[in-house]
Coordinates of C-alpha atoms in Angstrom, one line a residue:
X667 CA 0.0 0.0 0.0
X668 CA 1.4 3.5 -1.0
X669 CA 1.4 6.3 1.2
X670 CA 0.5 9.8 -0.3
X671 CA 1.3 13.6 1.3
X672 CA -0.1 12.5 4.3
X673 CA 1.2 9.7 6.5
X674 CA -2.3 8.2 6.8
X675 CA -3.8 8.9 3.1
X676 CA -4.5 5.3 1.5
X677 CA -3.4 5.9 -2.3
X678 CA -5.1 4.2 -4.9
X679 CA -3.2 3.4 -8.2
X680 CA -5.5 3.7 -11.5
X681 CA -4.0 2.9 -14.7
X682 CA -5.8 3.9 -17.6
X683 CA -6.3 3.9 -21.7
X684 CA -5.7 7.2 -22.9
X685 CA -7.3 7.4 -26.2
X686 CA -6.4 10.3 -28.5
X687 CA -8.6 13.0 -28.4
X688 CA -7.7 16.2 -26.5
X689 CA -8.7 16.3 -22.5
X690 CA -10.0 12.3 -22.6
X691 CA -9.3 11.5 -19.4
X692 CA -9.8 14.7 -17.7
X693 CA -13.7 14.0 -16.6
X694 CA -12.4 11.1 -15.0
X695 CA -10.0 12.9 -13.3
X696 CA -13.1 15.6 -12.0
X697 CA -14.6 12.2 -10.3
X698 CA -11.4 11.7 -9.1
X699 CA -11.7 14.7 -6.7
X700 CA -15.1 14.3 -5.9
X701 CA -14.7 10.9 -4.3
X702 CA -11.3 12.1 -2.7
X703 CA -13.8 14.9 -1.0
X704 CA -16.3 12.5 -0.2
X705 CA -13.9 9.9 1.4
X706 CA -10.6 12.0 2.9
X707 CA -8.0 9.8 3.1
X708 CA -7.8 8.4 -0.3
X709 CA -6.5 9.7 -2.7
X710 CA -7.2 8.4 -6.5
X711 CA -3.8 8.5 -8.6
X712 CA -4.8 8.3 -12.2
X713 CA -1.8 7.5 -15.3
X714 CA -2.8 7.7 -18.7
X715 CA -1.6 5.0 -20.8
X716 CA -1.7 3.9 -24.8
X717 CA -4.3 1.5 -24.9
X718 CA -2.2 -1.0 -26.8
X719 CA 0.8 -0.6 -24.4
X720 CA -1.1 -0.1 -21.0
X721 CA -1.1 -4.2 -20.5
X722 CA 2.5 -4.6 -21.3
X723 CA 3.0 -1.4 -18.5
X724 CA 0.6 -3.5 -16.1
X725 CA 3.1 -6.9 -16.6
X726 CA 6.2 -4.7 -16.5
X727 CA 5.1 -3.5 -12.9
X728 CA 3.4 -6.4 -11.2
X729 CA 6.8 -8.3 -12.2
X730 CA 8.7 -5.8 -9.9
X731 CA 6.3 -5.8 -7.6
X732 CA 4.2 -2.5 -8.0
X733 CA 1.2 -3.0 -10.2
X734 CA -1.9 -0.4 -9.5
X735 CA -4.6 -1.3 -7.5
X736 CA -6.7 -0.9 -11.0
X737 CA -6.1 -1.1 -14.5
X738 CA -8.0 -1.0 -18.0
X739 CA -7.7 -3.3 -20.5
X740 CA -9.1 -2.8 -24.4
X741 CA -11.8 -5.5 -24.5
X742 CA -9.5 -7.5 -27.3
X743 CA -7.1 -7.9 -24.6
X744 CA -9.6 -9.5 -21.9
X745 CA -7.1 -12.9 -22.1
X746 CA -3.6 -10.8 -21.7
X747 CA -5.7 -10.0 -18.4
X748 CA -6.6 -13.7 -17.6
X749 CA -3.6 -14.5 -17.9
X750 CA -1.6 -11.8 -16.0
X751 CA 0.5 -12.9 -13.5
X752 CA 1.9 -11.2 -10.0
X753 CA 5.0 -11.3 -8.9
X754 CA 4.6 -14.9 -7.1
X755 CA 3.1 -16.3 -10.1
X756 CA -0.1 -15.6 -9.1
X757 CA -3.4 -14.4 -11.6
X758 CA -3.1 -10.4 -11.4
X759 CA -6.5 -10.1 -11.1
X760 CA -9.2 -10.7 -9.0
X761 CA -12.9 -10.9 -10.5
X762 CA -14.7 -7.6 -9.2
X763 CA -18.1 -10.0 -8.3
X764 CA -15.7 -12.0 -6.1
X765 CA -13.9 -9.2 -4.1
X766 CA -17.4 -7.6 -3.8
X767 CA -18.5 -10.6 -1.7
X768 CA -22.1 -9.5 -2.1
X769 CA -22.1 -6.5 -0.1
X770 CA -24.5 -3.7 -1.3
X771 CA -22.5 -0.8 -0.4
X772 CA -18.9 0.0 -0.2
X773 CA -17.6 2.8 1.8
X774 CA -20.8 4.4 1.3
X775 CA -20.7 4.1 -2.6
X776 CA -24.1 1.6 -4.0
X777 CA -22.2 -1.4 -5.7
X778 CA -24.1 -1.0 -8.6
X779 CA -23.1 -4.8 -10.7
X780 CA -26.8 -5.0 -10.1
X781 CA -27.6 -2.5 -12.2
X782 CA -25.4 -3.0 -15.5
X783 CA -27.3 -3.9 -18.7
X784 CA -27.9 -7.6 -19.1
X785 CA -25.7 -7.9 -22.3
X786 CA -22.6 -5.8 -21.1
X787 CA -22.8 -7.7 -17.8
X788 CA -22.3 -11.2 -20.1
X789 CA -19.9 -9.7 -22.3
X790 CA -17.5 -9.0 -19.2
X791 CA -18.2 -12.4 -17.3
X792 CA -15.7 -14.7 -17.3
X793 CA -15.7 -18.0 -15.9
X794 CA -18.7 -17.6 -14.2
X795 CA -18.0 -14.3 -12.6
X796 CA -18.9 -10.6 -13.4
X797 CA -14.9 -10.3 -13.7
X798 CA -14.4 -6.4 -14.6
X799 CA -16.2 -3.2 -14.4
X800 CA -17.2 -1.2 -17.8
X801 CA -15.3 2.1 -18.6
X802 CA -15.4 2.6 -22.2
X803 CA -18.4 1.1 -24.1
X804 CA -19.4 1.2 -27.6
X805 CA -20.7 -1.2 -30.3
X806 CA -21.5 -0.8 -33.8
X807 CA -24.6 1.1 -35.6
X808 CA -25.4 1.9 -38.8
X809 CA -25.3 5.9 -39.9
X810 CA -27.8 7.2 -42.8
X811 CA -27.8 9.9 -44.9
X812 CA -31.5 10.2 -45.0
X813 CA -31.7 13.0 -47.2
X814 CA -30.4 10.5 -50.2
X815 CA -32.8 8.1 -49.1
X816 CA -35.6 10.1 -49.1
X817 CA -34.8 11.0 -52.5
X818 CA -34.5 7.5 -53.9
X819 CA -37.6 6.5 -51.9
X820 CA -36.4 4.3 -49.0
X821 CA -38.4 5.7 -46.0
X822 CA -37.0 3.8 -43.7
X823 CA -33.2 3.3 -42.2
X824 CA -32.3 -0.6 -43.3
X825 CA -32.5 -3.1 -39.9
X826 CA -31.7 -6.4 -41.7
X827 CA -28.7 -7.4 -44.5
X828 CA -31.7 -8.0 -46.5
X829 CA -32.7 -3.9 -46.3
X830 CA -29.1 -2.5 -46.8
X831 CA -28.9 -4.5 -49.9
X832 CA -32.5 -3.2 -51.1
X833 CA -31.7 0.4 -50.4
X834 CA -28.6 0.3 -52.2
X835 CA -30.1 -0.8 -55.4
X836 CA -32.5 2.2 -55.0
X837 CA -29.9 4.3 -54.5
X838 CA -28.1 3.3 -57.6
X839 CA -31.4 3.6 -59.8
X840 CA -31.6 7.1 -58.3
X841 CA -30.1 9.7 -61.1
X842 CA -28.6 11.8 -58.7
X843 CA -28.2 9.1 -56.3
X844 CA -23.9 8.7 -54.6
X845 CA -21.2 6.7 -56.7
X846 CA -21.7 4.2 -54.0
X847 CA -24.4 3.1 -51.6
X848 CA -22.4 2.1 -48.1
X849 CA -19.0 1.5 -46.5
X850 CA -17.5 0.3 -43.6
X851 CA -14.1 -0.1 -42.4
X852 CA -12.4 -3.7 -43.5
X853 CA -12.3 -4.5 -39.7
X854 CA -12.4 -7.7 -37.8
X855 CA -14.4 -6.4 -35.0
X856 CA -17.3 -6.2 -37.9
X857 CA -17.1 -10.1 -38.2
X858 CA -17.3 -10.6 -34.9
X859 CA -20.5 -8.5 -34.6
X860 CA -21.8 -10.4 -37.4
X861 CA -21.0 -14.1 -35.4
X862 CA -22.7 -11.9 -32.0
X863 CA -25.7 -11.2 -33.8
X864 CA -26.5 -14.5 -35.6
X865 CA -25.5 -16.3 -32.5
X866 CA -22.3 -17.9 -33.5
X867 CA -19.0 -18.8 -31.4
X868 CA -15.6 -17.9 -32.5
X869 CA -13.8 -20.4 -30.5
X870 CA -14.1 -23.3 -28.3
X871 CA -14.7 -23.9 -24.5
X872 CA -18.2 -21.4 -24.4
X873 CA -16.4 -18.5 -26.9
X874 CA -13.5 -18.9 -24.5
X875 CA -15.7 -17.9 -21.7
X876 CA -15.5 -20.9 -19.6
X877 CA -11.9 -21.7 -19.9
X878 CA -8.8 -21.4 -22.4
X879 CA -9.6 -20.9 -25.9
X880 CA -7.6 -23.4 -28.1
X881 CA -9.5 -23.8 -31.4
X882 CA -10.9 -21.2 -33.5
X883 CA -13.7 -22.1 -36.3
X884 CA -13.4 -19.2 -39.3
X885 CA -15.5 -21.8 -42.0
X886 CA -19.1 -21.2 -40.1
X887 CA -22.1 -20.8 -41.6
X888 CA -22.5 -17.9 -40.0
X889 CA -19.8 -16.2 -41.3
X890 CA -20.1 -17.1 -44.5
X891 CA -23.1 -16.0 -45.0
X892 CA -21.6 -12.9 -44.1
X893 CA -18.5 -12.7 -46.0
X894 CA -20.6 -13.8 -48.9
X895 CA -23.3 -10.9 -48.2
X896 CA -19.9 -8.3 -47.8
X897 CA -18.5 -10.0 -51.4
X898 CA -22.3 -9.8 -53.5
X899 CA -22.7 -5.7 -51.9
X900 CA -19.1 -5.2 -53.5
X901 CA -19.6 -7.4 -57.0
X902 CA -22.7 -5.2 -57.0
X903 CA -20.8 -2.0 -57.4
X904 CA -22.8 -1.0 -54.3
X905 CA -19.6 -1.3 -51.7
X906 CA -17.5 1.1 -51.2
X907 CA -13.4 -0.8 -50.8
X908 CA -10.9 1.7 -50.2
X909 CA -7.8 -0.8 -50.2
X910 CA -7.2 1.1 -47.2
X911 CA -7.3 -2.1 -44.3
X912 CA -8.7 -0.4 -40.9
X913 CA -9.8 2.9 -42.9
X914 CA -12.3 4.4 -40.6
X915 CA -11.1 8.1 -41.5
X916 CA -11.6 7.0 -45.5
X917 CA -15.1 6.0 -44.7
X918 CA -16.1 8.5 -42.8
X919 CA -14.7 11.0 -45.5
X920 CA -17.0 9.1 -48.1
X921 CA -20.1 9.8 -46.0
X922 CA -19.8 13.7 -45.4
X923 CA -18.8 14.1 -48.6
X924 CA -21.5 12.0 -50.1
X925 CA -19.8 9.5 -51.6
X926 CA -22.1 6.6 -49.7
X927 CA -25.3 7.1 -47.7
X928 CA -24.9 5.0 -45.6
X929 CA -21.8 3.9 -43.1
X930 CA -21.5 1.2 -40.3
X931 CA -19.5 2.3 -37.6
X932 CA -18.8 3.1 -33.5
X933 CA -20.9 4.3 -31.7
X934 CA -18.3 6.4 -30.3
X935 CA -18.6 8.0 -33.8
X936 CA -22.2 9.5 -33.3
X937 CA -21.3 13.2 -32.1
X938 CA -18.8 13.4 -35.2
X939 CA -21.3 12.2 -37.4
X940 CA -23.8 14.0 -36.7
X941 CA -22.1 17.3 -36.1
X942 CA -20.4 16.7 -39.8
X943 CA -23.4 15.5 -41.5
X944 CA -25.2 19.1 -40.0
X945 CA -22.1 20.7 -41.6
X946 CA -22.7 19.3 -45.0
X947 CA -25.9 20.3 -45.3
X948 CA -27.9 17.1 -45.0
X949 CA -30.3 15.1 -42.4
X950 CA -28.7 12.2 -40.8
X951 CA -30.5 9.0 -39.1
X952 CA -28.7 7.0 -36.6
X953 CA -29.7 3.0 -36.3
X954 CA -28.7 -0.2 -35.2
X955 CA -26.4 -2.7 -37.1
X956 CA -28.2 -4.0 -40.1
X957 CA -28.5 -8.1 -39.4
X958 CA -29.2 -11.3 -41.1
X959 CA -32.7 -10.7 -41.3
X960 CA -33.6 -14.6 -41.3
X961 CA -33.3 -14.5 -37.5
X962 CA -33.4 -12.7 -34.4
X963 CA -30.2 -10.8 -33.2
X964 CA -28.2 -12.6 -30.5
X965 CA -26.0 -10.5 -28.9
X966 CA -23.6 -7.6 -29.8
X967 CA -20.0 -7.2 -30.1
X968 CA -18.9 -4.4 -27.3
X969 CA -15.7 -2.4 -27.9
X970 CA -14.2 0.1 -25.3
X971 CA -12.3 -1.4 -22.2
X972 CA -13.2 -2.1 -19.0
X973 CA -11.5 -2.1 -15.2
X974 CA -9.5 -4.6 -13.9
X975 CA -9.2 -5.1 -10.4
X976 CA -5.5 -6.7 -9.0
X977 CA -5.9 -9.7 -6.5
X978 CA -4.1 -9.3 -3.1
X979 CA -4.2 -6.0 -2.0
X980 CA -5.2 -4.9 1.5
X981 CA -8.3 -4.2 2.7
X982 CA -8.1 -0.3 2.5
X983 CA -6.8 -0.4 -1.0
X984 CA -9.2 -2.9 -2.2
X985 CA -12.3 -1.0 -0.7
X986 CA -11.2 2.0 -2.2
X987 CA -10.6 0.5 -5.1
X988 CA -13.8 -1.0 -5.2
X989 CA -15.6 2.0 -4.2
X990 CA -14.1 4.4 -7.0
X991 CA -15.3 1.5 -9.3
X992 CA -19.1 1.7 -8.3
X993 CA -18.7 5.3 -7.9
X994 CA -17.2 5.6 -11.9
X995 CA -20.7 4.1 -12.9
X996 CA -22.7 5.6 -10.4
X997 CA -26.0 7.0 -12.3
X998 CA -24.0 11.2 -12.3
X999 CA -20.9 9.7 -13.0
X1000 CA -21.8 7.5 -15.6
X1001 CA -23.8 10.0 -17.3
X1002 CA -21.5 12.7 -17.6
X1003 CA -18.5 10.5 -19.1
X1004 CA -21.4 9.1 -21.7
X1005 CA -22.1 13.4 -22.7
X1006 CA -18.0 14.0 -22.4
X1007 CA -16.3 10.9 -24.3
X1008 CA -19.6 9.1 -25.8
X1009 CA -19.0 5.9 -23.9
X1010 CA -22.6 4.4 -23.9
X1011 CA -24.4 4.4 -20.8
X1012 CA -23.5 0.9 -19.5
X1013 CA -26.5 1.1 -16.4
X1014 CA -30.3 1.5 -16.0
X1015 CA -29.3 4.2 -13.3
X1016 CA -27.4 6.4 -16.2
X1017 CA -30.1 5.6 -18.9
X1018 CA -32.6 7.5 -16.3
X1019 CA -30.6 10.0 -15.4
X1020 CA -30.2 10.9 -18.9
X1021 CA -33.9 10.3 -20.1
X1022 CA -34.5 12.7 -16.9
X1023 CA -32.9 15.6 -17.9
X1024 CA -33.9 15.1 -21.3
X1025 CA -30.3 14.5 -22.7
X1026 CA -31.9 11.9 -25.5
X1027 CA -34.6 13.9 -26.6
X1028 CA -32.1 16.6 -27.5
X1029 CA -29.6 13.8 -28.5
X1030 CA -31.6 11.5 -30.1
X1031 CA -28.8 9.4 -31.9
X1032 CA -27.5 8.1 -28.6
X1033 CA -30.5 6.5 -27.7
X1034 CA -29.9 4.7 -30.5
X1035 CA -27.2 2.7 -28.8
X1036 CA -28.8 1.3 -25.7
X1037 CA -31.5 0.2 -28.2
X1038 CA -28.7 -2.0 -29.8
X1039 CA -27.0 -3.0 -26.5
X1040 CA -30.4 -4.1 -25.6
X1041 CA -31.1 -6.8 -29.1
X1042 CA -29.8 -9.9 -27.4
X1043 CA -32.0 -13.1 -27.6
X1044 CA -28.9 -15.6 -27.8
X1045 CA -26.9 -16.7 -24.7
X1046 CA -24.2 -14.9 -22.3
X1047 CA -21.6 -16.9 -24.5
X1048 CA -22.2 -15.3 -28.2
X1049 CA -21.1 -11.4 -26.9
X1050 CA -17.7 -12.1 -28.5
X1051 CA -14.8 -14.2 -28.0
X1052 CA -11.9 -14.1 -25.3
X1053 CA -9.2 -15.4 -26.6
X1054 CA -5.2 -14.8 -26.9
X1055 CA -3.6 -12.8 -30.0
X1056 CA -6.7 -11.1 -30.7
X1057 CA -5.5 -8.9 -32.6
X1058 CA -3.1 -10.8 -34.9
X1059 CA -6.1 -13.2 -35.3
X1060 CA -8.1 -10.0 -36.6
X1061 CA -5.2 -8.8 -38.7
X1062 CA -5.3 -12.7 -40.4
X1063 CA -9.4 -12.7 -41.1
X1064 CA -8.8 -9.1 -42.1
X1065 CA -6.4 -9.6 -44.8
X1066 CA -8.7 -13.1 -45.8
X1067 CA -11.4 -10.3 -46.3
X1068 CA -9.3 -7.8 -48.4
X1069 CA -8.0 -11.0 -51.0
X1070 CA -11.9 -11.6 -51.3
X1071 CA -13.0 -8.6 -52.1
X1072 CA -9.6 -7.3 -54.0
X1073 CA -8.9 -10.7 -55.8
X1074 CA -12.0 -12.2 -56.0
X1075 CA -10.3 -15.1 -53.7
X1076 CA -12.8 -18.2 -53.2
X1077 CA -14.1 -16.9 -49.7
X1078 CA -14.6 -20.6 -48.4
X1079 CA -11.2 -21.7 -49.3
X1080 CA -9.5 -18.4 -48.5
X1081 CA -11.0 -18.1 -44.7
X1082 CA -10.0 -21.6 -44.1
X1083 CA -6.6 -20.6 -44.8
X1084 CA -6.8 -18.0 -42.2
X1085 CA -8.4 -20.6 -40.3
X1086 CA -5.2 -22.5 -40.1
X1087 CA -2.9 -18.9 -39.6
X1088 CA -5.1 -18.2 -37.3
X1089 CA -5.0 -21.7 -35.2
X1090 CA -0.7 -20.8 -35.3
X1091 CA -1.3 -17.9 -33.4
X1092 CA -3.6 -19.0 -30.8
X1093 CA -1.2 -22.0 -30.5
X1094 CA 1.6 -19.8 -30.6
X1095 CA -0.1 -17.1 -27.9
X1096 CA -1.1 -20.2 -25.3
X1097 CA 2.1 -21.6 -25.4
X1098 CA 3.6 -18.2 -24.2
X1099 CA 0.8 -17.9 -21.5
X1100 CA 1.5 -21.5 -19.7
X1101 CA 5.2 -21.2 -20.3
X1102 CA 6.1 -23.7 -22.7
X1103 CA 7.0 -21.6 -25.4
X1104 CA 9.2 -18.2 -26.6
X1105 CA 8.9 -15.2 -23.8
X1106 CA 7.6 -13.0 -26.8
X1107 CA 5.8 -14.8 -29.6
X1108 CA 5.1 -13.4 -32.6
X1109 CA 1.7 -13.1 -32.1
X1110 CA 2.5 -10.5 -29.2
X1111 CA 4.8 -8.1 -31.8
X1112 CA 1.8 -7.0 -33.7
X1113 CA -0.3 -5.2 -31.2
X1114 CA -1.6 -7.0 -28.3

């Protein structure tokens, strides 16, 4: 336990994701303060970290000894945090349900796991337990240019695969309709959306929920159906492929500027969109992520990270640790990092605080995203995968995509190629994590 300027103040460590936009973390920073006023003798020391490098930061320390009390970790790197390990060899972590211990209150502060929408609270259980707190939250939606679809007669913003494709051919029949009808980014997290929605695992042992993930199954059905849906939009001429791999500024360029009318993307995107779309001169229409319309959605993919808490520490540090935890998605708290960073609301308390003061009714396209969080008909298991090398994994499906679409590759033979790249890595990264293989894989030296 660290001391701070006074002999007695209990310091709590707080490592977190700095993303880049000017001022992110400085809300957090405001609560900060407020729950040092409201409990003297902590203080809350907050570090802002890359999110790519923050978990090789958090290993670095806890192998000397000094981790913080809490750290964030970017939901692709939910496993890195499984597996983290103290300086006795220990797990880092500790699941926040288990160190809660069912108490209602901590130091005062609601414990509000309770509380947390149904889906989010799935996507971050692990092994049976509610294992970290949200911070940043988003998922994906689907951004209209409404005035173009007006104009080619589509009343409505498309909800199913089915609908996108239909609205695009209107578009193109339209004489003064855009080159192109819709884009989106050539990004794995889209595929995994796609497997959420229609239900679908990515990996073995409950989507690597319940245990280690050691297969990985890229020849579903399910996406298949979705490559195949991405590949007929493209043949179509109705696609938009900018060659550019991960090219969320190129997309959203081709939106204001009218090149598409239509764009998937974050949610953390909404404000932008909208504000540039007003700029432009046209209406925009904010909706969920179009599915396969043949059945129900299951679940969502949920980007952002999310707090970690480390295992051992002593009581003080741990109840404080706790406490700022609850008190981050307090119903206030919660709310007022949704207005400042666009993190969705990840609590019935912040959805009401907001509906109160009429922050949706003036912001209508953040609504928007609770409705999305809120399409899950599928079990805990489809919101996304946990699994080592995320990130290479999503570098191999991307480039599987790209040779699709670019080369007109045979998608079932080309995905089961990644399948087996793919299979390396996870091999590779799980080897690393139980200590029978290299101390940096290659798996690791392309973002974690």
């Amino acid at each position: 336990m660290r001391r701070g300027a006074a002999d007695d103040d209990v310091v709590i460590e707080v490592w977190l994701s700095e993303f880049p936009f000017p001022g992110f973390l400085d809300p957090v920073r405001e609560r900060a303060r407020e729950f040092e006023r409201a409990h003297p003798g902590y203080r809350i020391d907050i570090r802002g970290f890359s999110y790519e490098k923050l978990p090789l930061e958090v290993a670095r320390a806890a192998a000397e000894g000094t981790p913080p009390a809490i750290a964030t970790y970017y939901a692709g790197a939910s496993q890195l945090a499984r597996d983290a390990r103290a300086r006795d060899g220990g797990p880092l972590f500790v699941s926040v349900e288990k160190a809660v211990a069912g108490r209602t209150e901590i130091l005062g502060e609601p414990v509000v796991l309770d509380d947390v929408l149904p889906g989010v609270r799935e996507y971050y259980t692990v092994d049976g337990d509610f294992a970290t707190m949200p911070m940043t939250l988003s998922t994906m939606l689907l951004y209209s240019n409404s005035t173009a679809l007006r104009a080619a007669g589509v009343g409505e913003i498309p909800r199913t695969w089915e609908e996108v494709t239909a609205a695009c051919r209107a578009l193109a029949d339209h004489a003064e309709g855009p080159r192109y009808g819709i884009a989106w980014p050539i990004d794995g997290k889209f595929m995994q959306h796609a497997l959420a929605q229609q239900g679908a695992l990515l990996t073995d042992a409950g989507n690597g929920r319940h245990g280690r993930a050691t297969t990985i199954d890229l020849t579903s059905a399910a996406l298949g159906g979705y490559v195949d849906w991405w590949r007929s939009l493209h043949r179509e001429g109705h696609y938009l492929h900018t060659g550019v791999p991960e090219d969320w500024a190129g997309t959203f360029g081709a939106f204001v500027d009218r090149t598409v009318a239509l764009r998937m993307s974050s949610s953390f995107d909404a404000n932008y969109m909208v504000r540039a779309a007003g700029e432009a001169g046209f209406d925009i229409e904010v909706g969920v992520l179009p599915r396969n319309g043949a059945m129900p959605c299951a679940g969502n993919w949920i980007g952002g990270d999310s707090l970690w808490l480390v295992n051992g520490l002593e009581e003080a540090v741990r109840d404080g640790a706790l406490a700022f935890m609850q008190y981050l998605n307090s119903p206030r708290a919660a709310a007022e990092w949704h207005k400042a960073s666009g993190s969705a609301p990840a609590t019935y308390g912040a959805i009401a605080a907001l509906e109160e003061e009429g922050w949706f009714d003036r912001h209508p396209h953040h609504r928007v995203t609770t409705e999305q969080l809120e399409l899950r008909t599928g079990p805990p298991e489809v919101h996304g995968a946990v699994l080592g090398a995320f990130h290479a994994i999503q570098i191999v499906m991307m480039e599987a995509m790209e040779d699709v679409l670019t080369n007109d590759a045979p998608p079932r033979a080309r995905f089961a190629r990644a399948e087996a790249a793919a299979r390396e890595l996870l091999d590779s990264y799980n080897a690393y994590a139980l200590g029978t293989g290299p101390e940096t894989p290659d798996c690791l030296a392309v973002r974690i």
